[in-house]
Short mmCIF file of C-alpha atoms in Angstrom, two decimals:
data_model
loop_
_atom_site.label_atom_id
_atom_site.label_comp_id
_atom_site.label_asym_id
_atom_site.label_seq_id
_atom_site.Cartn_x
_atom_site.Cartn_y
_atom_site.Cartn_z
CA MET A 1 8.40 23.84 -12.72
CA VAL A 2 8.49 27.56 -13.45
CA LEU A 3 7.33 29.71 -10.53
CA LEU A 4 4.59 32.27 -11.06
CA GLY A 5 5.75 35.89 -11.05
CA ASP A 6 9.19 36.84 -9.83
CA SER A 7 11.00 33.55 -9.07
CA GLU A 8 13.29 35.05 -6.45
CA LEU A 9 10.37 36.63 -4.58
CA GLN A 10 8.51 33.32 -4.63
CA LEU A 11 11.50 31.43 -3.31
CA ASN A 12 12.03 33.93 -0.48
CA ARG A 13 8.37 33.65 0.52
CA ALA A 14 8.60 29.89 0.43
CA LEU A 15 11.70 29.81 2.60
CA GLN A 16 10.07 32.16 5.11
CA SER A 17 6.99 29.92 5.20
CA GLN A 18 9.19 26.91 5.91
CA GLN A 19 9.75 28.12 9.45
CA SER A 20 6.03 28.02 10.17
CA HIS A 21 5.64 24.63 8.49
CA PRO A 22 8.44 22.41 9.85
CA ALA A 23 6.49 19.24 9.00
CA LEU A 24 6.97 19.86 5.31
CA LYS A 25 10.17 17.89 5.20
CA ILE A 26 8.89 14.62 3.81
CA PRO A 27 11.22 11.61 4.13
CA VAL A 28 11.58 9.46 1.03
CA GLY A 29 14.09 6.90 2.25
CA GLN A 30 17.52 8.04 1.17
CA ALA A 31 16.00 10.28 -1.50
CA GLN A 32 14.36 12.98 0.64
CA LEU A 33 12.39 15.91 -0.62
CA SER A 34 13.41 18.80 1.60
CA ALA A 35 11.05 21.53 2.68
CA GLU A 36 12.92 24.04 0.59
CA GLU A 37 12.57 21.89 -2.53
CA THR A 38 8.89 21.23 -1.87
CA LEU A 39 8.08 24.85 -1.15
CA SER A 40 10.03 26.21 -4.10
CA ARG A 41 7.94 24.24 -6.59
CA GLU A 42 4.65 25.64 -7.72
CA MET A 43 1.84 23.08 -7.26
CA PRO A 44 -1.69 23.91 -8.40
CA LEU A 45 -4.46 23.12 -5.93
CA GLU A 46 -8.03 22.02 -6.09
CA ASP A 47 -10.69 23.00 -3.59
CA GLY A 48 -14.14 21.82 -2.59
CA ASP A 49 -14.79 18.85 -4.87
CA PRO A 50 -18.15 17.24 -3.99
CA ALA A 51 -17.26 14.20 -6.10
CA ARG A 52 -14.55 13.34 -3.59
CA ARG A 53 -17.03 13.38 -0.75
CA ARG A 54 -19.19 10.92 -2.66
CA GLY A 55 -16.11 8.77 -3.25
CA GLN A 56 -15.23 8.72 0.44
CA ARG A 57 -18.65 7.41 1.41
CA ALA A 58 -18.34 4.69 -1.19
CA ASN A 59 -14.86 3.81 -0.05
CA GLY A 60 -16.12 3.25 3.42
CA GLU A 61 -18.28 0.42 2.15
CA ALA A 62 -15.30 -1.48 0.83
CA SER A 63 -12.58 -0.57 3.31
CA GLY A 64 -10.13 -3.09 4.61
CA ALA A 65 -9.74 -5.03 1.37
CA PRO A 66 -6.43 -5.91 -0.20
CA HIS A 67 -6.35 -4.68 -3.78
CA PRO A 68 -4.88 -7.12 -6.23
CA GLY A 69 -6.54 -5.17 -9.03
CA GLY A 70 -9.83 -4.36 -10.71
CA ALA A 71 -11.22 -3.84 -14.17
CA GLY A 72 -11.81 -0.46 -15.71
CA ASP A 73 -9.98 2.78 -15.07
CA ASP A 74 -11.06 6.39 -15.23
CA THR A 75 -7.58 7.80 -14.94
CA ALA A 76 -5.52 9.07 -17.84
CA GLY A 77 -3.91 6.46 -19.98
CA PRO A 78 -4.25 4.48 -23.18
CA ARG A 79 -7.75 3.18 -23.79
CA GLY A 80 -9.50 1.06 -26.34
CA SER A 81 -6.93 0.07 -28.90
CA GLY A 82 -4.11 0.68 -26.45
CA THR A 83 -2.40 3.08 -28.84
CA GLU A 84 -3.92 6.36 -27.71
CA VAL A 85 -2.82 8.33 -24.70
CA PRO A 86 -5.17 11.26 -23.99
CA ALA A 87 -3.27 14.53 -23.78
CA GLU A 88 -5.17 15.37 -20.61
CA GLY A 89 -6.83 12.86 -18.31
CA ARG A 90 -9.91 14.11 -16.45
CA GLU A 91 -8.82 14.91 -12.92
CA PRO A 92 -9.59 11.90 -10.68
CA GLY A 93 -12.63 12.52 -8.52
CA THR A 94 -13.74 15.54 -10.54
CA ALA A 95 -17.08 15.10 -12.21
CA GLN A 96 -17.69 16.61 -15.61
CA GLY A 97 -19.29 20.03 -15.44
CA GLU A 98 -18.07 20.82 -11.93
CA LYS A 99 -16.19 24.02 -11.30
CA ASP A 100 -12.41 23.71 -11.17
CA MET A 101 -11.07 25.67 -8.18
CA THR A 102 -7.48 25.65 -9.46
CA PRO A 103 -6.04 29.12 -10.17
CA LYS A 104 -6.35 29.68 -13.91
CA GLY A 105 -2.68 30.33 -14.57
CA ALA A 106 -1.45 27.38 -12.54
CA GLY A 107 -4.14 25.08 -13.89
CA GLY A 108 -3.28 25.94 -17.47
CA GLN A 109 0.38 25.34 -16.81
CA GLU A 110 -0.39 21.97 -15.23
CA GLU A 111 -2.57 20.91 -18.16
CA ALA A 112 0.11 21.96 -20.62
CA LEU A 113 2.72 19.87 -18.79
CA MET A 114 0.50 16.81 -18.67
CA ALA A 115 -0.46 17.25 -22.32
CA GLU A 116 3.18 17.54 -23.35
CA LEU A 117 4.18 14.41 -21.44
CA SER A 118 1.17 12.48 -22.77
CA GLU A 119 2.08 13.44 -26.32
CA LEU A 120 5.62 12.12 -25.84
CA VAL A 121 4.30 8.85 -24.43
CA GLN A 122 1.65 8.56 -27.14
CA LYS A 123 4.33 8.66 -29.83
CA VAL A 124 6.13 5.74 -28.21
CA VAL A 125 2.91 3.74 -27.82
CA LYS A 126 1.81 4.33 -31.42
CA ASN A 127 5.20 3.25 -32.74
CA SER A 128 5.19 0.08 -30.63
CA SER A 129 4.09 -3.30 -31.95
CA TRP A 130 1.44 -5.54 -30.41
CA TRP A 131 4.29 -7.62 -29.01
CA ASP A 132 5.57 -4.61 -27.06
CA ARG A 133 2.12 -3.49 -25.92
CA HIS A 134 0.75 -6.88 -24.86
CA GLY A 135 2.76 -9.81 -26.19
CA VAL A 136 5.70 -9.73 -23.77
CA ASP A 137 3.52 -9.80 -20.67
CA ILE A 138 1.12 -12.37 -22.10
CA SER A 139 4.11 -14.60 -22.84
CA ILE A 140 5.31 -14.36 -19.24
CA LEU A 141 1.86 -15.36 -17.97
CA ALA A 142 1.66 -18.19 -20.52
CA CYS A 143 5.08 -19.50 -19.49
CA SER A 144 3.96 -19.46 -15.88
CA LEU A 145 0.89 -21.55 -16.71
CA LEU A 146 3.07 -24.03 -18.64
CA LEU A 147 5.32 -24.42 -15.60
CA LEU A 148 2.46 -25.59 -13.39
CA PRO A 149 2.66 -29.31 -14.35
CA ALA A 150 6.41 -29.36 -13.69
CA GLY A 151 5.88 -27.80 -10.26
CA PHE A 152 3.23 -30.34 -9.21
CA LEU A 153 5.31 -33.25 -10.51
CA CYS A 154 8.43 -32.10 -8.63
CA LEU A 155 6.46 -32.33 -5.40
CA ARG A 156 6.12 -36.08 -5.95
CA SER A 157 9.81 -36.56 -5.22
CA ALA A 158 10.92 -37.84 -1.84
CA GLN A 159 14.24 -36.03 -2.23
CA ALA A 160 14.67 -32.57 -0.75
CA ILE A 161 16.05 -30.67 -3.75
CA PRO A 162 13.36 -31.64 -6.34
CA PHE A 163 10.69 -31.07 -3.68
CA LEU A 164 12.00 -27.57 -2.93
CA VAL A 165 12.19 -26.86 -6.67
CA GLY A 166 8.51 -27.76 -6.87
CA VAL A 167 7.62 -25.46 -3.99
CA LEU A 168 9.60 -22.58 -5.49
CA THR A 169 8.10 -23.15 -8.94
CA LEU A 170 4.52 -23.22 -7.69
CA GLY A 171 5.14 -20.22 -5.44
CA VAL A 172 6.57 -18.06 -8.22
CA VAL A 173 3.86 -19.18 -10.66
CA HIS A 174 1.13 -18.43 -8.12
CA HIS A 175 2.36 -14.89 -7.52
CA THR A 176 2.91 -14.25 -11.21
CA LEU A 177 -0.70 -15.16 -11.94
CA THR A 178 -2.25 -13.52 -8.88
CA VAL A 179 -0.18 -10.33 -8.68
CA LYS A 180 1.07 -9.58 -12.18
CA GLY A 181 -1.89 -11.20 -13.96
CA SER A 182 -4.52 -9.65 -11.68
CA HIS A 183 -2.91 -6.22 -11.82
CA LEU A 184 -2.67 -6.16 -15.63
CA ALA A 185 -6.19 -7.54 -16.01
CA SER A 186 -7.57 -4.97 -13.58
CA HIS A 187 -6.34 -2.18 -15.86
CA ASN A 188 -7.38 -3.99 -19.06
CA ALA A 189 -3.72 -3.97 -20.12
CA LEU A 190 -3.66 -7.56 -21.41
CA THR A 191 -5.93 -7.06 -24.38
CA GLU A 192 -7.46 -4.35 -26.54
CA SER A 193 -10.93 -5.89 -26.09
CA LYS A 194 -13.00 -4.82 -23.08
CA SER A 195 -14.98 -8.08 -23.19
CA TRP A 196 -11.86 -10.23 -23.06
CA GLY A 197 -10.47 -7.88 -20.44
CA LYS A 198 -13.43 -8.73 -18.21
CA VAL A 199 -12.86 -12.45 -18.79
CA TRP A 200 -9.19 -12.17 -17.84
CA ALA A 201 -10.06 -10.10 -14.76
CA ILE A 202 -12.40 -12.84 -13.53
CA PHE A 203 -9.83 -15.55 -14.30
CA PHE A 204 -6.84 -13.91 -12.61
CA ILE A 205 -8.59 -12.11 -9.73
CA GLU A 206 -11.32 -14.55 -8.77
CA LEU A 207 -10.14 -17.97 -9.96
CA CYS A 208 -6.41 -17.56 -9.27
CA SER A 209 -6.41 -14.98 -6.44
CA ALA A 210 -9.64 -15.97 -4.61
CA PHE A 211 -10.81 -12.36 -4.50
CA THR A 212 -13.78 -10.48 -5.96
CA ALA A 213 -13.13 -8.63 -9.22
CA GLU A 214 -15.72 -5.91 -8.66
CA GLN A 215 -14.46 -4.88 -5.24
CA ALA A 216 -10.86 -5.13 -6.39
CA THR A 217 -11.83 -2.81 -9.24
CA TYR A 218 -13.28 -0.27 -6.88
CA ASN A 219 -10.55 -0.33 -4.23
CA HIS A 220 -7.55 -0.38 -6.52
CA VAL A 221 -8.49 1.33 -9.77
CA LYS A 222 -11.21 3.73 -8.75
CA MET A 223 -9.94 4.75 -5.33
CA HIS A 224 -6.19 4.08 -5.11
CA HIS A 225 -5.45 5.32 -8.62
CA GLY A 226 -8.10 8.02 -8.64
CA TYR A 227 -7.05 9.48 -5.27
CA THR A 228 -3.42 8.48 -4.79
CA ASN A 229 -2.18 9.58 -1.35
CA VAL A 230 -5.40 11.51 -0.62
CA ILE A 231 -6.28 10.99 3.04
CA GLY A 232 -9.35 8.79 3.56
CA LEU A 233 -9.65 7.85 -0.12
CA GLY A 234 -6.57 6.43 -1.83
CA ASP A 235 -3.93 6.71 0.90
CA SER A 236 -3.14 2.96 1.13
CA SER A 237 -4.69 2.83 4.61
CA THR A 238 -6.20 -0.59 3.82
CA TRP A 239 -2.69 -2.00 4.27
CA LYS A 240 -2.34 -0.69 7.83
CA LEU A 241 -2.87 -2.88 10.90
CA PRO A 242 -2.10 -0.52 13.81
CA PHE A 243 -2.65 -3.19 16.48
CA LEU A 244 0.39 -5.16 15.27
CA ASN A 245 3.94 -4.20 16.22
CA ARG A 246 6.53 -3.55 13.55
CA TYR A 247 8.20 -6.96 13.54
CA VAL A 248 4.94 -8.93 13.52
CA TYR A 249 3.56 -6.79 10.70
CA MET A 250 6.70 -6.77 8.56
CA PHE A 251 7.79 -10.40 9.00
CA LEU A 252 4.99 -12.60 10.40
CA ALA A 253 1.68 -11.13 9.23
CA PRO A 254 2.42 -11.63 5.49
CA LEU A 255 2.23 -15.39 6.06
CA ALA A 256 -1.50 -14.96 6.73
CA VAL A 257 -2.21 -13.27 3.37
CA PRO A 258 -3.37 -16.51 1.64
CA ILE A 259 -5.90 -17.06 4.45
CA LEU A 260 -7.04 -13.46 4.87
CA THR A 261 -7.55 -12.75 1.15
CA PRO A 262 -10.55 -15.08 0.60
CA LEU A 263 -11.99 -14.18 4.02
CA VAL A 264 -11.90 -10.47 3.19
CA ALA A 265 -13.41 -11.25 -0.22
CA LEU A 266 -16.32 -13.09 1.40
CA GLY A 267 -17.01 -10.09 3.61
CA LEU A 268 -17.09 -7.78 0.58
CA LEU A 269 -19.58 -9.90 -1.36
CA ARG A 270 -22.44 -8.21 0.50
CA ASN A 271 -21.69 -5.08 -1.53
CA VAL A 272 -22.29 -6.72 -4.93
CA GLU A 273 -25.32 -8.17 -6.72
CA TRP A 274 -26.28 -11.74 -5.90
CA LYS A 275 -25.40 -12.97 -9.40
CA THR A 276 -21.93 -11.47 -9.11
CA ALA A 277 -21.53 -12.90 -5.60
CA LEU A 278 -22.55 -16.37 -6.82
CA ARG A 279 -20.08 -16.20 -9.71
CA THR A 280 -17.30 -15.06 -7.38
CA LEU A 281 -18.02 -17.85 -4.89
CA CYS A 282 -17.92 -20.47 -7.66
CA CYS A 283 -14.65 -19.13 -9.08
CA MET A 284 -13.00 -18.87 -5.66
CA PHE A 285 -14.06 -22.40 -4.70
CA LEU A 286 -12.97 -23.83 -8.06
CA GLY A 287 -9.52 -22.23 -7.86
CA LEU A 288 -8.84 -23.38 -4.29
CA TRP A 289 -10.27 -26.87 -4.89
CA CYS A 290 -8.21 -27.39 -8.06
CA HIS A 291 -5.03 -26.49 -6.19
CA TYR A 292 -5.91 -28.87 -3.37
CA TRP A 293 -6.98 -31.70 -5.73
CA LEU A 294 -3.80 -31.48 -7.80
CA LEU A 295 -1.64 -31.71 -4.68
CA LEU A 296 -3.48 -34.87 -3.62
CA HIS A 297 -3.75 -36.66 -6.98
CA VAL A 298 -0.76 -35.36 -8.96
CA SER A 299 1.80 -34.46 -6.30
CA GLY A 300 0.85 -37.52 -4.21
CA PHE A 301 0.24 -35.94 -0.79
CA GLN A 302 -1.24 -38.58 1.51
CA SER A 303 -2.75 -36.30 4.13
CA PRO A 304 -5.23 -33.45 3.56
CA TRP A 305 -3.38 -31.41 6.19
CA SER A 306 -0.05 -31.81 4.41
CA ALA A 307 -1.69 -30.70 1.15
CA LEU A 308 -3.22 -27.65 2.86
CA LEU A 309 0.14 -26.79 4.44
CA CYS A 310 1.81 -26.97 1.03
CA MET A 311 -0.93 -24.70 -0.38
CA LEU A 312 -0.21 -22.16 2.35
CA LEU A 313 3.53 -22.40 1.79
CA THR A 314 3.39 -21.84 -1.98
CA ARG A 315 0.78 -19.08 -1.76
CA ALA A 316 2.79 -17.24 0.92
CA LEU A 317 6.20 -17.67 -0.74
CA LEU A 318 6.41 -14.04 -1.95
CA ALA A 319 3.86 -12.58 0.46
CA HIS A 320 6.53 -10.56 2.29
CA PRO A 321 7.69 -8.53 -0.73
CA TYR A 322 4.04 -8.28 -1.82
CA ILE A 323 3.09 -6.49 1.41
CA HIS A 324 6.34 -4.50 1.53
CA VAL A 325 6.05 -3.22 -2.04
CA ASN A 326 2.49 -2.04 -1.46
CA ILE A 327 3.48 0.12 1.51
CA PHE A 328 6.97 1.19 0.43
CA GLN A 329 5.81 2.96 -2.71
CA HIS A 330 3.23 5.32 -1.16
CA ILE A 331 3.24 5.44 2.64
CA GLY A 332 5.83 7.87 3.95
CA LEU A 333 5.46 10.12 0.93
CA PRO A 334 3.43 13.38 0.97
CA MET A 335 -0.28 12.96 1.85
CA PHE A 336 -3.01 15.43 0.93
CA ALA A 337 -6.49 16.45 1.98
CA ALA A 338 -9.23 15.79 -0.57
CA ASP A 339 -9.99 19.51 -0.97
CA ARG A 340 -6.36 20.65 -0.99
CA LYS A 341 -4.38 18.43 -3.31
CA PRO A 342 -2.20 19.11 -6.33
CA LYS A 343 -3.32 18.36 -9.85
CA ARG A 344 -2.67 14.96 -11.39
CA LEU A 345 0.92 15.33 -12.61
CA HIS A 346 2.16 16.76 -9.32
CA LEU A 347 0.08 14.33 -7.27
CA MET A 348 1.64 11.30 -8.95
CA SER A 349 5.17 12.67 -8.99
CA LEU A 350 5.00 13.53 -5.29
CA GLY A 351 3.09 10.51 -3.99
CA VAL A 352 4.60 7.56 -5.89
CA LEU A 353 8.02 5.91 -5.60
CA ASN A 354 9.98 3.50 -7.82
CA LEU A 355 12.05 0.61 -6.50
CA PRO A 356 15.09 -0.78 -8.35
CA ARG A 357 14.69 -3.59 -10.86
CA HIS A 358 14.82 -7.11 -9.46
CA PRO A 359 14.67 -10.23 -11.71
CA LEU A 360 12.35 -12.26 -9.45
CA LEU A 361 10.01 -9.39 -8.57
CA ASP A 362 9.99 -8.06 -12.14
CA TRP A 363 8.82 -11.47 -13.33
CA SER A 364 6.32 -12.17 -10.53
CA PHE A 365 4.93 -8.68 -9.83
CA GLY A 366 5.68 -6.81 -13.06
CA HIS A 367 7.61 -3.64 -13.84
CA SER A 368 4.59 -1.41 -13.14
CA LEU A 369 4.63 -2.49 -9.48
CA ILE A 370 8.40 -2.35 -8.98
CA SER A 371 10.66 -0.07 -11.03
CA CYS A 372 8.00 1.74 -13.10
CA HIS A 373 5.36 2.58 -10.49
CA VAL A 374 5.50 6.31 -11.22
CA GLU A 375 4.97 5.62 -14.92
CA HIS A 376 2.14 3.21 -14.09
CA HIS A 377 0.28 5.79 -12.00
CA LEU A 378 0.60 8.39 -14.74
CA PHE A 379 -0.48 5.98 -17.51
CA PRO A 380 -2.21 3.08 -15.74
CA SER A 381 -3.59 1.33 -18.82
CA LEU A 382 -0.14 0.56 -20.22
CA SER A 383 1.28 -2.94 -19.79
CA ASP A 384 4.35 -3.70 -17.70
CA ASN A 385 6.59 -3.85 -20.76
CA MET A 386 5.29 -0.50 -22.07
CA CYS A 387 5.81 1.12 -18.67
CA LEU A 388 9.42 -0.02 -18.84
CA LYS A 389 9.68 1.34 -22.38
CA ILE A 390 8.43 4.83 -21.48
CA LYS A 391 10.39 5.02 -18.20
CA PRO A 392 13.34 6.99 -19.67
CA ILE A 393 10.96 9.52 -21.22
CA VAL A 394 8.92 10.05 -18.04
CA SER A 395 11.92 10.26 -15.72
CA GLN A 396 13.78 12.66 -17.98
CA TYR A 397 10.70 14.85 -18.45
CA LEU A 398 9.92 15.13 -14.73
CA LYS A 399 13.51 15.90 -13.84
CA GLN A 400 13.72 18.43 -16.65
CA LYS A 401 10.63 20.21 -15.33
CA LYS A 402 12.05 20.18 -11.78
CA LEU A 403 9.34 17.79 -10.58
CA PRO A 404 10.02 15.00 -8.07
CA TYR A 405 10.90 11.56 -9.42
CA ASN A 406 11.11 9.42 -6.29
CA GLU A 407 13.39 6.40 -6.29
CA ASP A 408 14.76 4.36 -3.40
CA THR A 409 16.10 0.89 -2.67
CA TYR A 410 14.17 -1.96 -1.08
CA THR A 411 16.57 -2.23 1.87
CA SER A 412 16.48 1.52 2.47
CA ARG A 413 12.69 1.54 2.61
CA LEU A 414 12.64 -1.51 4.87
CA ARG A 415 15.05 0.20 7.26
CA LEU A 416 12.93 3.37 7.19
CA PHE A 417 9.71 1.51 8.03
CA LEU A 418 11.32 -0.43 10.86
CA GLN A 419 12.72 2.78 12.35
CA ARG A 420 9.57 4.88 11.92
CA TYR A 421 6.83 2.25 12.03
CA GLU A 422 4.75 4.02 14.68
CA GLU A 423 4.75 7.27 12.74
CA LEU A 424 4.08 5.77 9.31
CA MET A 425 1.83 2.80 10.04
CA VAL A 426 0.10 3.49 13.36
CA HIS A 427 -0.54 7.22 13.68
CA ALA A 428 -2.49 9.24 11.13
CA PRO A 429 -0.12 10.66 8.49
CA PRO A 430 0.35 14.44 8.46
CA ILE A 431 -1.26 16.36 5.62
CA THR A 432 1.24 18.09 3.35
CA GLU A 433 0.63 21.82 2.97
CA LEU A 434 1.39 23.30 -0.41
CA VAL A 435 2.85 26.76 0.02
CA GLY A 436 3.56 29.32 -2.66
CA ILE A 437 0.20 29.77 -4.44
CA GLN A 438 -0.97 33.32 -3.93
#
C-alpha cells in the first residue's frame, strides 16, 4: 500500500507512534504482523456509522448461536448468475445515502484497490464453466449422500473394523453435509437460483444440521461477514465460553456440539415468525428422527441408548477441528471498534487467516473454511472450488500491494491458543489502533 505524502516522513511518524502503542504487535501464530509493519501501512478509517449501532442491537437478540451458515449476503461477491463480481462491494454496515467518514484520498485509493482485485477475480469467474463454479462442490455433496447407505450397513457388522468404517463414513458424511453443505447454501453458492438456494439452505441447515436457517443467516452472513473482527458485532465472540478452562474448551467441550446445536436453535426460534419456527421444528425433528430410525432398522441397533450413543459419536467425529477452525482463523488477529475500522479490503486482509490444505478437512469443511478463508471473506458468494481457483490471484495481489495475507499451520495455532487461552478466549480482546492517517 502506498503511503500518503512523503513515505519516509510517514514511516518515521509511525515508528515514533509505536512507542506509545505497544499493544499494536498482533500475534498471528508463527506469521506475526509486527507493529512496524502494521503502522507503516496506510489503512483508511470509517467513523460514526449509525447502521452499525442498529446492527449491534440486532446481534444482541441472536447472540450465543453457532453459525453453520445462512442464506443471503450483502457483502461483495458474485451474485445472481454467479459470473459477476462487483468492482466495489457496499461497505458492510454502511447504509446507502449515509456519509462516508473516510478521508477522500484514502477512501478513493481503497476503492481503486478493491475494484482492481474484483476485476481480476471477475475475469476468472466469467471464464469458468458451470462445473468449476458449482459442479465440483455439488458432486462432493452428492457423493456424500450416496455413501450414507454404505455407512449404515457397515454398522450392522459385529466385527470391529467394518463397524469402525461405518462410524467414520457416517461421521465424515455428516460433517460434509452440515458444515460444507450448510456453509455453501448459506451464501447461495450451490446454485444460480435464489429459490433453489433457499431450498438447499433449509435442507442442509435445518434438516441435516438441526439449526434454524434464518438465525444462521443473520449470525453468520449478516454479522460475521458484514463486520468481521469488529468488536461486539462480528468478532466471533459467540464461540467463546470464558467459564471453561483451556483444556476443557479445546478437547472436551466439542463433544457437546451435537447436543448444544439443536438446543441453541430452539432458543433462537423466539426471534422468528411462528410459521418459520414451525417449519424449523419439523425439519429438525425429521432429520434427527431419520438418523435414529435408520440406526435401529438398518444398522440393527437393539437398544435406543446404543443408537443415541452412535448418533452422538458420528455427529461429534469432527467437532474438534470444527470448533478449532472457527476460532483459529479470526480470534487472535487484529480487532476493531465499530466506528474506527479499516475499509473492506484492509479489514479482511488483517482479520482473516488461512490454514494449510488438508484432504479430510478440505472434503468435509470445504476450501473456503480452510485454505481459502481470506478469499472467501473477500468474495463470499463464490463456491469452495472457485475460492481455490482465485487463491493465487488474491494472494499475489495482496502481497504485491504490501497488504497482509495471513497464513499459519493448524498445530501452530493450537499451540498459540493453549499458551494464550486466557488472553484470547477469556478477556476482552484489545482494539487495534490504526496509526498514520493524518
